[in-house]
PDB file of C-alpha atoms in Angstrom:
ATOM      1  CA  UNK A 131      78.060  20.705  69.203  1.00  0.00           C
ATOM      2  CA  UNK A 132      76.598  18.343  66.470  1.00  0.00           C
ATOM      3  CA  UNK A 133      77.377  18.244  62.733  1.00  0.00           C
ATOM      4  CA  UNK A 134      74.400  17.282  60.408  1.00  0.00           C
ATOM      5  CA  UNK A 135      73.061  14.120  59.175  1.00  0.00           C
ATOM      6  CA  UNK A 136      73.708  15.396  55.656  1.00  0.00           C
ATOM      7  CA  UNK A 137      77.028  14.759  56.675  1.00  0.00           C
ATOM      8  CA  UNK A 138      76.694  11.661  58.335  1.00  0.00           C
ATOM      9  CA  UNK A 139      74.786  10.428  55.123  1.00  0.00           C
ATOM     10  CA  UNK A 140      77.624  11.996  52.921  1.00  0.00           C
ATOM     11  CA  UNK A 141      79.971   9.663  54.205  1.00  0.00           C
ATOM     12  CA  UNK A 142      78.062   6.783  54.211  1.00  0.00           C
ATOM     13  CA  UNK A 143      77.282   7.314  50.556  1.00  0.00           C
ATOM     14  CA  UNK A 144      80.681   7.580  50.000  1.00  0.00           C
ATOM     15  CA  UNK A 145      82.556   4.534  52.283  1.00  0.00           C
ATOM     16  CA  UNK A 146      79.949   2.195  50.339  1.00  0.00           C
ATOM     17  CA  UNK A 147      80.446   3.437  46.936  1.00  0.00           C
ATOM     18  CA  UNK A 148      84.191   2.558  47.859  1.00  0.00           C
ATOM     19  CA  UNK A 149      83.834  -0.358  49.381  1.00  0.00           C
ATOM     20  CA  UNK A 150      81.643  -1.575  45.402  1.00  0.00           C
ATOM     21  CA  UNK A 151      83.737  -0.240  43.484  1.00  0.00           C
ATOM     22  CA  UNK A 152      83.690  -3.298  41.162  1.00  0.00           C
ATOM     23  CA  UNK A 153      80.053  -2.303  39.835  1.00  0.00           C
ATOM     24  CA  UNK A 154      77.639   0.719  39.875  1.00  0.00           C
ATOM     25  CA  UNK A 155      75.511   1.693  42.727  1.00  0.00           C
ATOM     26  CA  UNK A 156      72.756   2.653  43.968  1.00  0.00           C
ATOM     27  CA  UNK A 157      70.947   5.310  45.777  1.00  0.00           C
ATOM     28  CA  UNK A 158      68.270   2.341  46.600  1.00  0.00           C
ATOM     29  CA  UNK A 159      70.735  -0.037  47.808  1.00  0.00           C
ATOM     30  CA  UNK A 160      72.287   2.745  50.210  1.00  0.00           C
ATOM     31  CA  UNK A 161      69.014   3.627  51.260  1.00  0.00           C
ATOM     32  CA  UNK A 162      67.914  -0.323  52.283  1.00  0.00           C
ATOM     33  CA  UNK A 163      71.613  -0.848  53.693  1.00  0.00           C
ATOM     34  CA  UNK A 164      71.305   1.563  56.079  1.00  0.00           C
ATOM     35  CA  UNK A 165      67.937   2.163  56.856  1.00  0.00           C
ATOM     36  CA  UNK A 166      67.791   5.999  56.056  1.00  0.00           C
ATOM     37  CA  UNK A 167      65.644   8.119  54.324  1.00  0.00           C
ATOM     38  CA  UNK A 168      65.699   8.833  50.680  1.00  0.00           C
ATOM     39  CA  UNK A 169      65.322  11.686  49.987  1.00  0.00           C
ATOM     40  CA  UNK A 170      67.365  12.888  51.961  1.00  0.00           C
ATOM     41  CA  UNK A 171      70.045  10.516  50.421  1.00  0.00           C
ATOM     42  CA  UNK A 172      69.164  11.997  47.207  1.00  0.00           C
ATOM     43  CA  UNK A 173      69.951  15.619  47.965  1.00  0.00           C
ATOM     44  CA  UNK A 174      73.457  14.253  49.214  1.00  0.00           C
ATOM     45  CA  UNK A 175      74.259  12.223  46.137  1.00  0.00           C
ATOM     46  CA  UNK A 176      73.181  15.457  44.144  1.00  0.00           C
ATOM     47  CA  UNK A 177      75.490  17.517  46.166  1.00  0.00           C
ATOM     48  CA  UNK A 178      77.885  14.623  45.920  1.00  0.00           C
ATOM     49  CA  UNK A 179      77.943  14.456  41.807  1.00  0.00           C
ATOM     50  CA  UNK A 180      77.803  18.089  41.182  1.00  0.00           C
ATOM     51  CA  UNK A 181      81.080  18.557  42.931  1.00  0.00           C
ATOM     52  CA  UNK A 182      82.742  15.560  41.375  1.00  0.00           C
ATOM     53  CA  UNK A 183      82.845  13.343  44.379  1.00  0.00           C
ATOM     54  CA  UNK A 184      80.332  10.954  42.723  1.00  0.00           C
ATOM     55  CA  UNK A 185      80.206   9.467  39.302  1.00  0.00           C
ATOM     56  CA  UNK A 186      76.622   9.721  37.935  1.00  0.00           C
ATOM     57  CA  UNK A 187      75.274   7.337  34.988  1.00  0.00           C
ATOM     58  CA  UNK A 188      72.110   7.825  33.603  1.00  0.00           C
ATOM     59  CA  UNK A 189      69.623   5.336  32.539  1.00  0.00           C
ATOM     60  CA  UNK A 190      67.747   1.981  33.802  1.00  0.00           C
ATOM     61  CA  UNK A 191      71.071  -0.169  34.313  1.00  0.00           C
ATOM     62  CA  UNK A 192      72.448   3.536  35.934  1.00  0.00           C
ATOM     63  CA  UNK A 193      73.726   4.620  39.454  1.00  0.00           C
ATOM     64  CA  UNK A 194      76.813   5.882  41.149  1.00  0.00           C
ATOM     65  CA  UNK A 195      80.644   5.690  41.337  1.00  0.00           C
ATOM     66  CA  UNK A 196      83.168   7.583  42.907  1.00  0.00           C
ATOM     67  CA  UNK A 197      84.210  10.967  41.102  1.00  0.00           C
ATOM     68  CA  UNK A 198      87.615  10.580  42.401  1.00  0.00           C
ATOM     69  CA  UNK A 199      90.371   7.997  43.714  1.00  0.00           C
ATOM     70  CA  UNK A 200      89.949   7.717  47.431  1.00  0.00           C
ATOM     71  CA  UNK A 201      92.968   8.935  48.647  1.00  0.00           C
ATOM     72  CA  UNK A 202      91.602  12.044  46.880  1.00  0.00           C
ATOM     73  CA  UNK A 203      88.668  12.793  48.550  1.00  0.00           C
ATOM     74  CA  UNK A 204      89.996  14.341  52.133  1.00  0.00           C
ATOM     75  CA  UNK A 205      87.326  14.432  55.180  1.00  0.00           C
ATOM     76  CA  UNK A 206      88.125  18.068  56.099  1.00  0.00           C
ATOM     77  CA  UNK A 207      87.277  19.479  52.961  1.00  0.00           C
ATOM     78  CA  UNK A 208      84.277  16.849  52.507  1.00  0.00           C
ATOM     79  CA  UNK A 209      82.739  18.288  56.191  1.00  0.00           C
ATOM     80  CA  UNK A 210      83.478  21.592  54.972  1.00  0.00           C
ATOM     81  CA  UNK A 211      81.256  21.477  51.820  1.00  0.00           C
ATOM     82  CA  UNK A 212      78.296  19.284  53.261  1.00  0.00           C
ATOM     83  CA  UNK A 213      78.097  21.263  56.257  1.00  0.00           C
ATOM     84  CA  UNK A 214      75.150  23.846  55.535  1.00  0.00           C
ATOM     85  CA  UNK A 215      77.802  26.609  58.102  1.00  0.00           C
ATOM     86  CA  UNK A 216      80.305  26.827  61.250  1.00  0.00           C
ATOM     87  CA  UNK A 217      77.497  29.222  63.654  1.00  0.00           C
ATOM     88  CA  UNK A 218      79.549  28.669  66.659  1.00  0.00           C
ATOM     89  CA  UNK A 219      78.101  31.886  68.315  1.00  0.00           C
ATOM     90  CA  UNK A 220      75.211  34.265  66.967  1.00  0.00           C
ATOM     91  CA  UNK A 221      78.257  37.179  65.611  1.00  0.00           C
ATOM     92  CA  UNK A 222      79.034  33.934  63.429  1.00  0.00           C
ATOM     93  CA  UNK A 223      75.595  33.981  61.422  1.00  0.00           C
ATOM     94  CA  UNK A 224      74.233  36.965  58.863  1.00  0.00           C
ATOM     95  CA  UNK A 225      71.522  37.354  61.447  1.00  0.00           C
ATOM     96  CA  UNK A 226      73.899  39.014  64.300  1.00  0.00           C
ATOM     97  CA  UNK A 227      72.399  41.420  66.727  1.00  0.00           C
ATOM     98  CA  UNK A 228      75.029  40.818  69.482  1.00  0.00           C
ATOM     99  CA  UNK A 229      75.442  44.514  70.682  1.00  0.00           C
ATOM    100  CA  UNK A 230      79.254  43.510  71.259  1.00  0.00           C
ATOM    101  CA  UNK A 231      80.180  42.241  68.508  1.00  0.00           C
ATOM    102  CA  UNK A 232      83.130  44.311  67.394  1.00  0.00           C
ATOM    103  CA  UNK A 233      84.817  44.430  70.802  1.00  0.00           C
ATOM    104  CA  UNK A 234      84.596  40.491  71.870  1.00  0.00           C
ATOM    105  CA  UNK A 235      87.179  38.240  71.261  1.00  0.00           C
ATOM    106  CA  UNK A 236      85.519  35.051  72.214  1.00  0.00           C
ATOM    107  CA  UNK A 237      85.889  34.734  67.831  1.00  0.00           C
ATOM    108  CA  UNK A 238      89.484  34.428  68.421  1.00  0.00           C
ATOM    109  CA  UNK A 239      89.543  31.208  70.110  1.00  0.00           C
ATOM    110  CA  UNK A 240      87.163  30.030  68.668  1.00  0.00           C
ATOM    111  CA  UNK A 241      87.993  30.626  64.891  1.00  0.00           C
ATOM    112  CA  UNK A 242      91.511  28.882  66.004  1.00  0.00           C
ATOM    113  CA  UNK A 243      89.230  25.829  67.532  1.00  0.00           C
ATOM    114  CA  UNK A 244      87.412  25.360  64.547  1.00  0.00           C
ATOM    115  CA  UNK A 245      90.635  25.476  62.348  1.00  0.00           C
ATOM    116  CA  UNK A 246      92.554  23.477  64.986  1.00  0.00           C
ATOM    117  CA  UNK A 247      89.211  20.773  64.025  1.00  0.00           C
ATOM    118  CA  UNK A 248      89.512  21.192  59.919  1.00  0.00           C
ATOM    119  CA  UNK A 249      93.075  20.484  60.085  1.00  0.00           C
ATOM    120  CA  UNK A 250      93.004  17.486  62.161  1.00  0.00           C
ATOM    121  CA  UNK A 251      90.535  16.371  59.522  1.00  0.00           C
ATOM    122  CA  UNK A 252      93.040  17.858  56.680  1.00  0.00           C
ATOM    123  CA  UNK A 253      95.158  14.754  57.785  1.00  0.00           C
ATOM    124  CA  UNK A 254      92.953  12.151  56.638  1.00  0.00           C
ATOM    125  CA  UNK A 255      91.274  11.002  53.336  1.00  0.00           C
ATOM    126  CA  UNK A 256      88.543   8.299  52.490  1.00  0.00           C
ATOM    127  CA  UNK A 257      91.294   6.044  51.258  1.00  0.00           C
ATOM    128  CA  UNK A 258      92.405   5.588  55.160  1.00  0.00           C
ATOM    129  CA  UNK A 259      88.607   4.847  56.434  1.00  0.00           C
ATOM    130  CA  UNK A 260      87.455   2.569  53.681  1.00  0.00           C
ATOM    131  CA  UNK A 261      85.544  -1.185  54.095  1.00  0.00           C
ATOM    132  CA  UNK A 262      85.516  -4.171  52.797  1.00  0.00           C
ATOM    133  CA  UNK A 263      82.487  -4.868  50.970  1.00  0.00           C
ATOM    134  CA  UNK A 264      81.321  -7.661  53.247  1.00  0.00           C
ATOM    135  CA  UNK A 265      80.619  -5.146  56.014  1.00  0.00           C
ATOM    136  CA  UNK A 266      77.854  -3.872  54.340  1.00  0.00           C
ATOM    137  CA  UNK A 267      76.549  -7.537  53.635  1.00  0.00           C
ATOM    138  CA  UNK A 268      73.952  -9.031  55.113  1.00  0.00           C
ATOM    139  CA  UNK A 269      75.673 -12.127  56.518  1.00  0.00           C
ATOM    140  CA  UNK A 270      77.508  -9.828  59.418  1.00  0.00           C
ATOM    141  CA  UNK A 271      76.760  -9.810  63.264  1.00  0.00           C
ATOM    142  CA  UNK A 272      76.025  -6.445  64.317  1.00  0.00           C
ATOM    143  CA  UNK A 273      76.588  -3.905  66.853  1.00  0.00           C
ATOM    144  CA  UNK A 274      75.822  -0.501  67.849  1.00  0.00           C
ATOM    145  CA  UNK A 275      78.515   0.736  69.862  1.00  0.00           C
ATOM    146  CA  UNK A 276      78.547   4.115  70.836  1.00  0.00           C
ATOM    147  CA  UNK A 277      82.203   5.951  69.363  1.00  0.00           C
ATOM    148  CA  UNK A 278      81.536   9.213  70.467  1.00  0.00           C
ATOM    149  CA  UNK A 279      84.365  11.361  72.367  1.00  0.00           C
ATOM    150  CA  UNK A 280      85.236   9.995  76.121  1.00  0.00           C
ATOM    151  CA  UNK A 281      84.160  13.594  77.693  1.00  0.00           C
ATOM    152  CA  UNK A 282      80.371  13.314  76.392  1.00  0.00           C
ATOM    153  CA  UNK A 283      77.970  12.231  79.052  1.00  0.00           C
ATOM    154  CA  UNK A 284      80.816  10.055  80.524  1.00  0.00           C
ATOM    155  CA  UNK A 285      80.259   7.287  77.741  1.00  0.00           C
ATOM    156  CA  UNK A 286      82.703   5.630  76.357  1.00  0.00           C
ATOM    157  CA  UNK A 287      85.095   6.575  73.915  1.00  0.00           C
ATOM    158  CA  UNK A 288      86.793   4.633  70.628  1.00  0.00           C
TER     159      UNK A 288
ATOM    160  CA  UNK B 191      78.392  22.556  62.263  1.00  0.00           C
ATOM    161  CA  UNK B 192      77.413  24.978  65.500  1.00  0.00           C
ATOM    162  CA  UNK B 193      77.643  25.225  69.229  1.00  0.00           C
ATOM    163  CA  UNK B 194      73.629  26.186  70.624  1.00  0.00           C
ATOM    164  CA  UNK B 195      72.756  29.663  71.873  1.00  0.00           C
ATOM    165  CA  UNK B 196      72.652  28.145  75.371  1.00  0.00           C
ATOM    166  CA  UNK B 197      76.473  28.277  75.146  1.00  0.00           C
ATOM    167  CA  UNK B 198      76.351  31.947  73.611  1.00  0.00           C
ATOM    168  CA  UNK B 199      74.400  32.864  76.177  1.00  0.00           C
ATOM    169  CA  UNK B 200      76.532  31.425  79.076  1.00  0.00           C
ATOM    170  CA  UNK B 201      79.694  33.378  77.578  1.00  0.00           C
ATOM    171  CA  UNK B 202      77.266  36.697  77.831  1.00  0.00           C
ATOM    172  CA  UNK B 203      76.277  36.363  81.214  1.00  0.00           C
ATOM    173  CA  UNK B 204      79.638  35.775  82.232  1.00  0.00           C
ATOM    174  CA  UNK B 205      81.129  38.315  80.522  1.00  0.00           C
ATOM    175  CA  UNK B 206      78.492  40.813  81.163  1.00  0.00           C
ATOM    176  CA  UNK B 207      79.161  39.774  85.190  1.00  0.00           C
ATOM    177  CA  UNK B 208      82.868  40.038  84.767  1.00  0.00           C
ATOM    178  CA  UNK B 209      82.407  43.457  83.416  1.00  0.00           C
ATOM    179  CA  UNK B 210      80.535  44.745  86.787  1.00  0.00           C
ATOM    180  CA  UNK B 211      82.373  43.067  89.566  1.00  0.00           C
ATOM    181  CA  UNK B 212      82.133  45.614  91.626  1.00  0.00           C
ATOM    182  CA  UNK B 213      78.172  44.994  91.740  1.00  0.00           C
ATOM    183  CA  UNK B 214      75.514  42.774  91.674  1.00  0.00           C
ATOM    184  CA  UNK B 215      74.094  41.880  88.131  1.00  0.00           C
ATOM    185  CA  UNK B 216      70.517  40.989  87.501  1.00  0.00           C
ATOM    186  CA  UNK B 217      69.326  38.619  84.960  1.00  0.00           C
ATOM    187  CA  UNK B 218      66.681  41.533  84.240  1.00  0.00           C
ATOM    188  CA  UNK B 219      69.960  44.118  83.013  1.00  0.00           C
ATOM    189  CA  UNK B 220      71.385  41.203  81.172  1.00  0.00           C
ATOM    190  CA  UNK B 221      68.461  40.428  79.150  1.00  0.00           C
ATOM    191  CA  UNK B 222      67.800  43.991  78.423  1.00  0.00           C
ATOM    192  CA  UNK B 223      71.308  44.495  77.707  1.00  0.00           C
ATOM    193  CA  UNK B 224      71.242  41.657  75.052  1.00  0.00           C
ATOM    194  CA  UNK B 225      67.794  41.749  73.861  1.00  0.00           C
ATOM    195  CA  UNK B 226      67.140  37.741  74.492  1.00  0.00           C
ATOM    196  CA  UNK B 227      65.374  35.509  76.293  1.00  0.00           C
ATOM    197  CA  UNK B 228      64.493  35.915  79.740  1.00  0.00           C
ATOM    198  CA  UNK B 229      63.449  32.234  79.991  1.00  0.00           C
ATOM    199  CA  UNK B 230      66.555  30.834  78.490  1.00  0.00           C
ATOM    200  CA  UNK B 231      68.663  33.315  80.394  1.00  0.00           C
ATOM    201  CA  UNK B 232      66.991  32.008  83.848  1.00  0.00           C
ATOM    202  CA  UNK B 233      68.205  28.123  82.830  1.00  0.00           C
ATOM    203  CA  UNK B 234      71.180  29.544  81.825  1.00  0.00           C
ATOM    204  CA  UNK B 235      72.454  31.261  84.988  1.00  0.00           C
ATOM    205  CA  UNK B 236      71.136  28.479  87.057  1.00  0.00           C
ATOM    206  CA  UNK B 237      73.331  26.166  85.459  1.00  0.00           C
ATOM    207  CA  UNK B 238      76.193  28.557  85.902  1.00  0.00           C
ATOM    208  CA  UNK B 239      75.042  28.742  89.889  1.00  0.00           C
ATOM    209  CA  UNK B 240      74.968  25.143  90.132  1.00  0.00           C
ATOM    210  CA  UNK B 241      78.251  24.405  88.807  1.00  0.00           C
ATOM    211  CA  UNK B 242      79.642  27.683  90.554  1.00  0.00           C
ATOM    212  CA  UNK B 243      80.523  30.010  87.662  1.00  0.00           C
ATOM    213  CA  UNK B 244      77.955  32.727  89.052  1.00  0.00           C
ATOM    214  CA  UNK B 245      77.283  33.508  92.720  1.00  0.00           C
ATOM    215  CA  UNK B 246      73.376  34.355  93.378  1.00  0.00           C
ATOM    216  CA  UNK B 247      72.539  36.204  96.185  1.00  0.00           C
ATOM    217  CA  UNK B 248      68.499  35.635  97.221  1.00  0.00           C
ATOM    218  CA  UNK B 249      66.455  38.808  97.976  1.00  0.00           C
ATOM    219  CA  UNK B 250      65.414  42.187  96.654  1.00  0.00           C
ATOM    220  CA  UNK B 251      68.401  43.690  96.365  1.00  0.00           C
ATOM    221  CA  UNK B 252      69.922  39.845  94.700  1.00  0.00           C
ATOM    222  CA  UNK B 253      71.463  39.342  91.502  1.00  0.00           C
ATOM    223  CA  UNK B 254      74.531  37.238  90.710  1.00  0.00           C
ATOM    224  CA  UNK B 255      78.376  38.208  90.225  1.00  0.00           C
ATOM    225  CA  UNK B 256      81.097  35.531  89.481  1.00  0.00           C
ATOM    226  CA  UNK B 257      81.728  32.468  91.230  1.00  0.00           C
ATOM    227  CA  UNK B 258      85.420  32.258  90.209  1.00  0.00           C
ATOM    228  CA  UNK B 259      88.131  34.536  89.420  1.00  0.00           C
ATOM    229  CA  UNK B 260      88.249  35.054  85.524  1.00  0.00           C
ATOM    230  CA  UNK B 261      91.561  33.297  85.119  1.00  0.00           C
ATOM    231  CA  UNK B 262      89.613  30.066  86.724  1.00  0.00           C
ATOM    232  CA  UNK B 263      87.080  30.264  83.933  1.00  0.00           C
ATOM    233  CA  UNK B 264      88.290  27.941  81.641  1.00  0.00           C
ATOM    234  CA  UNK B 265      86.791  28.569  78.101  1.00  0.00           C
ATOM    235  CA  UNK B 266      87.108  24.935  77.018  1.00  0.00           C
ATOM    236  CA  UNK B 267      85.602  23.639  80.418  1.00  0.00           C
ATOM    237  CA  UNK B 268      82.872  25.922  79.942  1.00  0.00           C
ATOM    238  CA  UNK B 269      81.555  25.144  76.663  1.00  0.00           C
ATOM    239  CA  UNK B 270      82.040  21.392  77.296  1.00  0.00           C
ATOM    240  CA  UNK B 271      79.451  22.118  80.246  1.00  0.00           C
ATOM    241  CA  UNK B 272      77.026  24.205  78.498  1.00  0.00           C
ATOM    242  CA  UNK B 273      76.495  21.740  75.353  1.00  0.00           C
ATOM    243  CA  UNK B 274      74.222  19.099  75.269  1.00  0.00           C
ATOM    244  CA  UNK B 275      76.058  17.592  73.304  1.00  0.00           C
ATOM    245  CA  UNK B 276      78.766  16.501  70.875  1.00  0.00           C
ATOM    246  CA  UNK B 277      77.217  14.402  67.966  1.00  0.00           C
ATOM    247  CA  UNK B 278      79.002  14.364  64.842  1.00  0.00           C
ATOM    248  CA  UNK B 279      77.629  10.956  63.812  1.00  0.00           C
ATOM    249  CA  UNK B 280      74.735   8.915  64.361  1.00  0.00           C
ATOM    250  CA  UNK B 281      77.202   6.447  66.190  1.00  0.00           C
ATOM    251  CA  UNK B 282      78.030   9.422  68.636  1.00  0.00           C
ATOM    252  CA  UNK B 283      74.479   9.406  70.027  1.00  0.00           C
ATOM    253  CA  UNK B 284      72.586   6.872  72.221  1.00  0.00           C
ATOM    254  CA  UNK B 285      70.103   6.065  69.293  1.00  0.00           C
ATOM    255  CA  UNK B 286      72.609   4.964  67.167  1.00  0.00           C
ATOM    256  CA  UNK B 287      71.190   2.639  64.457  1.00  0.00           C
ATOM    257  CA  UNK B 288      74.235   2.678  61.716  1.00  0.00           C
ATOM    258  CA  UNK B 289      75.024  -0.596  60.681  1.00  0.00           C
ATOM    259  CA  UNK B 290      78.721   0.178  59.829  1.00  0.00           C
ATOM    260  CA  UNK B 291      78.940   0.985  63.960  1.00  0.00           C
ATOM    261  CA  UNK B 292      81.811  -1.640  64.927  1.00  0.00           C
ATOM    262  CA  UNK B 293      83.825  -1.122  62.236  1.00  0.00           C
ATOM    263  CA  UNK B 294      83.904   2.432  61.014  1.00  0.00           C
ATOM    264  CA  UNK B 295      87.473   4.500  61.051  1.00  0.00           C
ATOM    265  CA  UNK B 296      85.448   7.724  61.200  1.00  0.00           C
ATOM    266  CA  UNK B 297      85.068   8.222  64.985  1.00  0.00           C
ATOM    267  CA  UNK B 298      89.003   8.413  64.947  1.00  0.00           C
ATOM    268  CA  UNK B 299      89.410  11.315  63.218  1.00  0.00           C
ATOM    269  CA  UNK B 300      86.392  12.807  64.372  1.00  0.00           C
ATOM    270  CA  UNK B 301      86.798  12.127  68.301  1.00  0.00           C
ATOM    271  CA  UNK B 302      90.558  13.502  67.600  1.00  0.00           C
ATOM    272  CA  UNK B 303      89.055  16.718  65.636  1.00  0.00           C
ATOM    273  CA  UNK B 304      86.692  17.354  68.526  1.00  0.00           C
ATOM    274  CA  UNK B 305      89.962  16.951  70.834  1.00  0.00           C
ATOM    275  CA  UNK B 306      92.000  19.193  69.256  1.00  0.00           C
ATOM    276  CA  UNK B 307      89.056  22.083  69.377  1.00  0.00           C
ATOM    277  CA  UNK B 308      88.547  21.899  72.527  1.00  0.00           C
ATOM    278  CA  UNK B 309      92.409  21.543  73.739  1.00  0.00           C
ATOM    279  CA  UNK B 310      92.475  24.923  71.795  1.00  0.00           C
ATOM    280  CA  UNK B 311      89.821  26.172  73.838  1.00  0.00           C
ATOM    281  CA  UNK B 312      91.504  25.125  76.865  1.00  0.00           C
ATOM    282  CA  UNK B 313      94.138  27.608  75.948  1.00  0.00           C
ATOM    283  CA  UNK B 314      91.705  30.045  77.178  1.00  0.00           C
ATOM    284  CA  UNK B 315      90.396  31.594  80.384  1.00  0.00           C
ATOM    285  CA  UNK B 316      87.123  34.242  80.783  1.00  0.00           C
ATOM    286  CA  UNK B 317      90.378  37.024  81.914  1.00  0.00           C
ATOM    287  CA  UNK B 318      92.131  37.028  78.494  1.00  0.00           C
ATOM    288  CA  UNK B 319      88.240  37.826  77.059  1.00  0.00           C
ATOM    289  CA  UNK B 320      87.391  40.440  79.815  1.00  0.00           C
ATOM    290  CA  UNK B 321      85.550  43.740  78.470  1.00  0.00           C
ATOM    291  CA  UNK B 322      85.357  47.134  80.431  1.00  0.00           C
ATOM    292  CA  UNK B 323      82.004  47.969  81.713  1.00  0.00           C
ATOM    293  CA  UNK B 324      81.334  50.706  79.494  1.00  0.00           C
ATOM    294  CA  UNK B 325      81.070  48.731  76.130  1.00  0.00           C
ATOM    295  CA  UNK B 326      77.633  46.983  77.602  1.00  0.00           C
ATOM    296  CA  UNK B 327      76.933  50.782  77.953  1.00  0.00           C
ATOM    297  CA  UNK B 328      74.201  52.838  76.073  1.00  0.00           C
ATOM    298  CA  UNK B 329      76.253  54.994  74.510  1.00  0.00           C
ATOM    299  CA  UNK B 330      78.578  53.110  73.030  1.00  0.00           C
ATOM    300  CA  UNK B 331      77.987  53.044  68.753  1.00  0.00           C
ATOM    301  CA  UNK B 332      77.920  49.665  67.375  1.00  0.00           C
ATOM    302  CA  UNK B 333      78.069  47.635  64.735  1.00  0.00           C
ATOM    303  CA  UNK B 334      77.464  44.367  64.236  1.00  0.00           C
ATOM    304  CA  UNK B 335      80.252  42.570  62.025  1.00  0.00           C
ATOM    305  CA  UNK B 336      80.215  38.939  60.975  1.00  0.00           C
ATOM    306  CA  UNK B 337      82.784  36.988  63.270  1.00  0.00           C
ATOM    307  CA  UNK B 338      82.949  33.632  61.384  1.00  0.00           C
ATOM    308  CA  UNK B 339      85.718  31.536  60.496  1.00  0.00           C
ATOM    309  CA  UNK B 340      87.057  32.778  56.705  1.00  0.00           C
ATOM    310  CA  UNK B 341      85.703  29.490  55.432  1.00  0.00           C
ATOM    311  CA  UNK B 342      81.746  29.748  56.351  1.00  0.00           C
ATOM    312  CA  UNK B 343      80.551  31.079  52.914  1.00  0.00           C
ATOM    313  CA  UNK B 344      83.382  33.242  51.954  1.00  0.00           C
ATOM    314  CA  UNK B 345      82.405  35.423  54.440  1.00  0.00           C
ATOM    315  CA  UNK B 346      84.925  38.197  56.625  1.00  0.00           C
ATOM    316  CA  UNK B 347      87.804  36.583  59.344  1.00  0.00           C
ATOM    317  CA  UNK B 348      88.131  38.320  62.491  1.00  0.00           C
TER     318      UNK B 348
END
């Protein structure tokens, strides 16, 4: 059960335009702060601006800002948009040749699951996960814990 | 966001097996049955032997029934088995590289989201998704509607 990198990215883009909100940024800044591909990071700040959650100014001096106040930008409906779809079984995609398909109810549970995950997510905006500035900074000791859940692989958990 | 067809798969087999209790199953019916891989089937019911979900019996005449009693098929336990994983960040991984690691809010949310899915899930045993024999049947007329959450591309509920 993974979600993408174009959502990983998404939120990255986002939790450092916060964190600068002082000044314009960036796509090449993002891209050298966290090591990550760009263009890739381009096709998530394009998603980004066209549906309002980034700021775009054109020009040499350009770059990005957020489209809307923190608190207004909540992480369920942010997952929901940057995640390309919710295939938690085949009978969930367009290409469904399950033969039981209208008698299972394995979608039951887990439609409920995957609400039961969006509205946990509901509950929280970028306003609650935001940064200061100097985390993104050069100056800071790093490192790379692993925050994954407590019940994956045994490791351990936040 | 998905779960992989090795999960899908595992919920076939199992309730393909439960359907026939009162005979062996081969992975041969099961793959005609479904249409899909024999290869990935084979990994699929040995990990459901190994962690005693199926029951093979060795010989000509084999095959595999359950291992449990529906009601001790747990769907949450299950899927948390038959995933490789549960990655929604690059800080969720081993090869974690995101310099924002140690201080990010995200993995509470997220680790809570991923906990209230599968609590959901856990809501749910293989008996309350039982199907009678005859639907796996030949003459049964199907269809093959889309089973996704309402949200996945404005697509149909359940």
């Amino acid at each position: 059960m993974r979600l993408t990198s174009f959502t990983d990215y998404a939120l990255r883009v986002l939790l450092y335009t916060a964190a600068h909100e002082e000044q314009l940024t960036t796509i090449a800044e993002i891209q050298k702060t966290f090591d990550i591909s760009k263009g890739h990071l381009m096709k998530v700040v394009h998603l980004l601006s066209t549906e309002g959650y980034l700021h775009a100014v054109r020009g040499r001096s350009g770059g990005i800002r957020l489209g809307k106040a923190p608190e207004e930008i909540n992480l369920g409906q942010l997952v929901r948009l940057t995640e390309p779809d919710f295939r938690l079984a085949e009978c969930f995609g367009q290409e469904n040749h399950c033969i039981i398909s209208q008698f299972c109810k394995l979608p039951g549970p887990f439609n409920q699951a995957l609400d039961a995950f969006f509205e946990t997510l509901d509950g929280h905006s970028l306003k609650d996960m935001m940064l200061t500035r100097d985390i993104f900074g050069p100056t800071v000791e790093r490192t790379f814990p692993q925050r994954g859940s407590s019940f994956d692989l045994g490791t351990e958990t936040v």
